[in-house]
mmCIF file of C-alpha atoms in Angstrom:
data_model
loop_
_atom_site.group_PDB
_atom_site.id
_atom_site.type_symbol
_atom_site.label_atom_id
_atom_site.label_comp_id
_atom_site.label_asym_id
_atom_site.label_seq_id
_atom_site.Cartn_x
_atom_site.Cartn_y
_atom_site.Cartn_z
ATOM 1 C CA UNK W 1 16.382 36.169 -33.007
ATOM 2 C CA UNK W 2 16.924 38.347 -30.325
ATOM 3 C CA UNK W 3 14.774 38.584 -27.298
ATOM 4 C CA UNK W 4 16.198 39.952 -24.279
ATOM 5 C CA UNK W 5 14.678 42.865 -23.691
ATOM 6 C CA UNK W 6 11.781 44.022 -21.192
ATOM 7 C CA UNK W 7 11.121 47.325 -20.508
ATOM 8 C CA UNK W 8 7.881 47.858 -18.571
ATOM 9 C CA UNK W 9 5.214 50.278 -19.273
ATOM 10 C CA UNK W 10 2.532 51.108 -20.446
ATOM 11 C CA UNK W 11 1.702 51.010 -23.922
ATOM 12 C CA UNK W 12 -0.304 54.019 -24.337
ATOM 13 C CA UNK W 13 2.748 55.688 -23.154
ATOM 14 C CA UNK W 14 5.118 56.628 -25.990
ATOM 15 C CA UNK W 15 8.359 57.374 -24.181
ATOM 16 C CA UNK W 16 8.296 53.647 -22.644
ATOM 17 C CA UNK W 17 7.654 52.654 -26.295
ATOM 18 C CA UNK W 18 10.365 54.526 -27.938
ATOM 19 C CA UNK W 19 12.566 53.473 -25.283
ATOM 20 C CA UNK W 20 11.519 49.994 -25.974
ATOM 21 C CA UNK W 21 12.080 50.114 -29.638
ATOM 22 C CA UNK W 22 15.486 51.781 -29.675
ATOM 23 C CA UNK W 23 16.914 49.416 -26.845
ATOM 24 C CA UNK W 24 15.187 46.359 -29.288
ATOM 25 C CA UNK W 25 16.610 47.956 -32.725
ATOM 26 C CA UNK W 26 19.491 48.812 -31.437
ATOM 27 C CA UNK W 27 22.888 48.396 -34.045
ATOM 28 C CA UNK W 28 20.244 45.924 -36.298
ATOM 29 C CA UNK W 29 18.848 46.731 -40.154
ATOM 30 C CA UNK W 30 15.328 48.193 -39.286
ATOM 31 C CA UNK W 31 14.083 46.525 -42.596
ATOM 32 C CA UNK W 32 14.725 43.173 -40.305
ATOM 33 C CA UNK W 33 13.166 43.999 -37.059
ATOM 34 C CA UNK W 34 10.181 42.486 -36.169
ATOM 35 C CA UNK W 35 7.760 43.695 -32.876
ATOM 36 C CA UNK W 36 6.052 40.846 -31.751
ATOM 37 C CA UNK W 37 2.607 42.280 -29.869
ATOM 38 C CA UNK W 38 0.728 40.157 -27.592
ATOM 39 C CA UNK W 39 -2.240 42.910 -27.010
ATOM 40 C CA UNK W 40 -4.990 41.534 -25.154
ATOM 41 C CA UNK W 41 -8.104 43.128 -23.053
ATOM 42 C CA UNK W 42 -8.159 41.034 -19.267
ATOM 43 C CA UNK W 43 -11.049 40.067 -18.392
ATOM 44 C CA UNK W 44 -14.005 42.825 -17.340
ATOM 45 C CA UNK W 45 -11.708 45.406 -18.376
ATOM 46 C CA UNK W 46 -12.454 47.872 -21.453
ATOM 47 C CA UNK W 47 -10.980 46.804 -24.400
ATOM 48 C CA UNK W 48 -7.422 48.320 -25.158
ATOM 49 C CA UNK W 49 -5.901 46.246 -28.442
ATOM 50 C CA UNK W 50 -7.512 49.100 -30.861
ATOM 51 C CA UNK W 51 -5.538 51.743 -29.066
ATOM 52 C CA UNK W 52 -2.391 49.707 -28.037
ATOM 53 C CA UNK W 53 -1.660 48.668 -31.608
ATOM 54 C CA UNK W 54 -2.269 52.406 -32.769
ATOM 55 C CA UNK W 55 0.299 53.620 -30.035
ATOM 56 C CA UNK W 56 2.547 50.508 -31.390
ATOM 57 C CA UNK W 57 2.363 51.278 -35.086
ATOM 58 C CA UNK W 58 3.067 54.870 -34.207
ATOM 59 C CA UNK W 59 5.832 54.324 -31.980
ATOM 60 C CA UNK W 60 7.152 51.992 -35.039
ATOM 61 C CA UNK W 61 7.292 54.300 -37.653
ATOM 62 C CA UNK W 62 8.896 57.208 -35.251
ATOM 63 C CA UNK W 63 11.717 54.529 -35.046
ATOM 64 C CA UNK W 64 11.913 53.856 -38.904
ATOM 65 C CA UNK W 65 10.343 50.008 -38.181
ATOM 66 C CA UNK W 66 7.911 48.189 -40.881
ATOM 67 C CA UNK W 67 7.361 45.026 -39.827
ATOM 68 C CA UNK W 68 4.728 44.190 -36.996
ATOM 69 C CA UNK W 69 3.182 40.949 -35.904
ATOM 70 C CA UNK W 70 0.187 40.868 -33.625
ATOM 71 C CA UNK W 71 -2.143 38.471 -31.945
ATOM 72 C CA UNK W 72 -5.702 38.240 -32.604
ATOM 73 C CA UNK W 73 -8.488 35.379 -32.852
ATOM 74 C CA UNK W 74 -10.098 32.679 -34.953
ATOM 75 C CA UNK W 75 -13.112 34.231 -36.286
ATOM 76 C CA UNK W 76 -11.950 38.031 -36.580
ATOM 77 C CA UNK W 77 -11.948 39.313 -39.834
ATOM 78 C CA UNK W 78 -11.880 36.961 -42.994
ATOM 79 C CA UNK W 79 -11.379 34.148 -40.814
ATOM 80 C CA UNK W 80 -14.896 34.688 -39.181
ATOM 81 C CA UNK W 81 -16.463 31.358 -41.489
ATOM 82 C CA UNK W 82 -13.291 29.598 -40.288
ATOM 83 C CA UNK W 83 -14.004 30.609 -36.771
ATOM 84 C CA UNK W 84 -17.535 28.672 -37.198
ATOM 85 C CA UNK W 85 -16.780 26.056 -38.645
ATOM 86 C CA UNK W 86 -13.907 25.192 -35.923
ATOM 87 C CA UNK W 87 -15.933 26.292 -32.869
ATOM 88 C CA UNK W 88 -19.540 27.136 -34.031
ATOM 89 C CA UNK W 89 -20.810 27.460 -30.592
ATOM 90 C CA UNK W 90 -18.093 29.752 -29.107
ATOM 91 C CA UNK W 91 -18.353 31.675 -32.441
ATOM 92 C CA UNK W 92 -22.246 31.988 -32.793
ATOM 93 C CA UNK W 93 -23.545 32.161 -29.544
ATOM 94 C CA UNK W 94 -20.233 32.798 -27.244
ATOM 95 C CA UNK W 95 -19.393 35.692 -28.851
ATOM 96 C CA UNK W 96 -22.585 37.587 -29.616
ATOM 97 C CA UNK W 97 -23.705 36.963 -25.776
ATOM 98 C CA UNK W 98 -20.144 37.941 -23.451
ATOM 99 C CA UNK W 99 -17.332 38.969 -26.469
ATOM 100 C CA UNK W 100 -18.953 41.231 -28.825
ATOM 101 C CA UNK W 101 -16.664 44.546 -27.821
ATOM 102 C CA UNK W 102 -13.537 42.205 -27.323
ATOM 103 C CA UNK W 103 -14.086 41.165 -30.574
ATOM 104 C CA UNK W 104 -14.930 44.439 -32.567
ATOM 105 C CA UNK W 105 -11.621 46.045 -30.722
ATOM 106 C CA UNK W 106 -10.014 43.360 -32.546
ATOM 107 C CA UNK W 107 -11.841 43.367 -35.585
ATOM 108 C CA UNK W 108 -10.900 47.772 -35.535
ATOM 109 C CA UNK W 109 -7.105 46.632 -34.330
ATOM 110 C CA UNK W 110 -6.473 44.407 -37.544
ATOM 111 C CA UNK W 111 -8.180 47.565 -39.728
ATOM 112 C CA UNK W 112 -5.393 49.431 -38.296
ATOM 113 C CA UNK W 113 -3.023 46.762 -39.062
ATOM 114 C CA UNK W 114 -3.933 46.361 -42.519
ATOM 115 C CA UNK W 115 -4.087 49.996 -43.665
ATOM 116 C CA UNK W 116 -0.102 50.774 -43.425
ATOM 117 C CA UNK W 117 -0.036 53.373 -41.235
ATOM 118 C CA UNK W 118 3.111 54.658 -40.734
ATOM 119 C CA UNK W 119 4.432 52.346 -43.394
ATOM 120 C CA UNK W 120 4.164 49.014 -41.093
ATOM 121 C CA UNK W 121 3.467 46.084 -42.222
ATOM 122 C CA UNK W 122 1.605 43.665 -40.687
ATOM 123 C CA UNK W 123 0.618 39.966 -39.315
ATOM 124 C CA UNK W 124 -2.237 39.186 -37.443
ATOM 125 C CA UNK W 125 -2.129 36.020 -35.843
ATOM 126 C CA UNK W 126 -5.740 34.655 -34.900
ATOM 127 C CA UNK W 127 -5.383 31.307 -32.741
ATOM 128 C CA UNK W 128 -8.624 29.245 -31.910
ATOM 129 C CA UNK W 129 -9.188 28.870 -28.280
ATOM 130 C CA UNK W 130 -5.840 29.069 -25.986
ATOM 131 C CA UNK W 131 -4.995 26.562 -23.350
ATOM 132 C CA UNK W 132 -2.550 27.242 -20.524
ATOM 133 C CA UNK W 133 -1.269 23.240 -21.368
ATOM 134 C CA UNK W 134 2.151 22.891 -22.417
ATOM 135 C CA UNK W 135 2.836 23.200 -26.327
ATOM 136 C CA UNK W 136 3.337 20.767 -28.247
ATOM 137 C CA UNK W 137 5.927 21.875 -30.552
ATOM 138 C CA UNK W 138 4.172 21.097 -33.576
ATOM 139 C CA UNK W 139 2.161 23.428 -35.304
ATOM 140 C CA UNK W 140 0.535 24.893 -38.594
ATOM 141 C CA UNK W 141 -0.245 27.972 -40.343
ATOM 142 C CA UNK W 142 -2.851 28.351 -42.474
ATOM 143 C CA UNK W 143 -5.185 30.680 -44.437
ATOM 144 C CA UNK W 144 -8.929 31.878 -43.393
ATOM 145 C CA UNK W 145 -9.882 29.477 -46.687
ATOM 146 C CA UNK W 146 -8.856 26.578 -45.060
ATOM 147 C CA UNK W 147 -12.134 26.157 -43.187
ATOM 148 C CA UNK W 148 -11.008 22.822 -41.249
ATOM 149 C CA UNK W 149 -7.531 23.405 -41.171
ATOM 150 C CA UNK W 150 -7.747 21.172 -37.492
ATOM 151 C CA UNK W 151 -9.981 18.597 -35.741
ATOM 152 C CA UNK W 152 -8.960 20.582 -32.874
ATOM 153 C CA UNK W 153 -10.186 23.742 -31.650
ATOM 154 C CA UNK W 154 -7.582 24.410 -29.023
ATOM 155 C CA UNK W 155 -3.903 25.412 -29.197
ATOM 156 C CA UNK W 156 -1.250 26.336 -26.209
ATOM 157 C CA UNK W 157 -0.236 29.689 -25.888
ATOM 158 C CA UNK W 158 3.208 28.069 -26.157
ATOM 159 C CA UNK W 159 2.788 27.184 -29.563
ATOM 160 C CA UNK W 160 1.404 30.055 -30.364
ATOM 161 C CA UNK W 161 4.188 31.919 -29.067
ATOM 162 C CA UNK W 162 6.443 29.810 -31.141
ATOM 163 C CA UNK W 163 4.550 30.306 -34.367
ATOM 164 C CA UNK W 164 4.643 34.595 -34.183
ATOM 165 C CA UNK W 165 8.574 33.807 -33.177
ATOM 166 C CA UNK W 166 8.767 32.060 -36.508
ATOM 167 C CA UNK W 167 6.819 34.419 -38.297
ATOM 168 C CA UNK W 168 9.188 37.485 -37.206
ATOM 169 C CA UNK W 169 11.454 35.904 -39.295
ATOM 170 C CA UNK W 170 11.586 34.848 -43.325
ATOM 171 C CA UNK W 171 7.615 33.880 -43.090
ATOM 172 C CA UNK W 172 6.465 37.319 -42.296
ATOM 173 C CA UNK W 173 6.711 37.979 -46.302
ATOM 174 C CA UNK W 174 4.967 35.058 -47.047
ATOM 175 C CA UNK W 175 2.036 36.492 -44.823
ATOM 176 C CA UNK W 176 2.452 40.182 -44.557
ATOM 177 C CA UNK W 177 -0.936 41.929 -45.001
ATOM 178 C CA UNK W 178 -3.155 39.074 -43.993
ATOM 179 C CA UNK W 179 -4.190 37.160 -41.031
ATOM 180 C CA UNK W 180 -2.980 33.791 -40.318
ATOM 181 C CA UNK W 181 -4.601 31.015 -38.286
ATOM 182 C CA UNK W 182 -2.214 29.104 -36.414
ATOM 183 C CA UNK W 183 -3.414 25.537 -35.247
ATOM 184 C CA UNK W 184 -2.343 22.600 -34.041
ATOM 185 C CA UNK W 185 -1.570 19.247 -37.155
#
């Protein structure tokens, strides 16, 4: 697919978004374009992914889009007795003690996602922990059932990357409406 587009902004700001969306959509079938968000709260700010994927999913439907993949966590939502059982430290005491709002903001962000606002359609993506490491090129996607779906807890961001790339494509159908843990084999 195509991704040569930046337009910076902020996300809260609907103009920048619009702007973003036409220049992305431009001369394609909207029933094909994905947005790819990458949403996250920095570190000992106040959590923003609720709002930002609101302002998104808006934005999308003033542009006639449908189709929206966005990054999450292990252990949000229905994947939260995944999360355990793949990092039961990070997910039972980690958490609780230092991520609790990071966590519910995602937890509201995927409500959002799932209830079709706007008539998107959505893919949350919910990695384990990230690394900065290079990728590996080698990954797998795989339901919140799958409780060990990896001996490994950790993933690249590259590969991560490369999995919601791959999932803006023919796979979003295959997951559209649920959450999807992406790990390493």
């Amino acid at each position: 697919g195509r991704m040569d587009t930046f337009v910076e902004g902020n996300v809260s700001d609907a103009s920048t978004l619009d702007a973003l969306l036409d220049a992305a959509s431009a001369g394609a079938d909207p029933a094909t374009v994905t947005v790819l968000s990458c949403l996250g709260t920095p570190q000992g700010s106040k959590p923003c992914v609720l709002s930002g994927t609101r302002c998104v999913m808006e934005a999308m439907a003033r542009a006639g889009l449908s189709r929206l993949v966005m990054i999450s966590s292990g252990g949000v939502g229905d994947s939260l007795a995944q999360g355990q059982a793949m990092a039961p430290i990070f997910i039972r005491c980690i958490v609780p003690l230092f991520l609790r709002k990071i966590f519910a903001d995602l937890e509201r962000a995927e409500e959002v996602c799932w209830s079709g606002a706007g008539g998107v359609r959505c893919v949350a993506v919910r990695p384990p922990a990230l690394t900065d490491k290079p990728g590996m090129g080698d990954y797998k996607l795989v339901s919140a059932a799958n409780l060990r779906p990896s001996k490994k807890a950790k993933i690249a961001r590259e590969d991560v990357a490369a999995a919601m790339v791959e999932l803006a494509g023919p796979a979003f159908d295959e997951w559209a409406g649920r959450g999807v843990t992406v790990v390493v084999p």
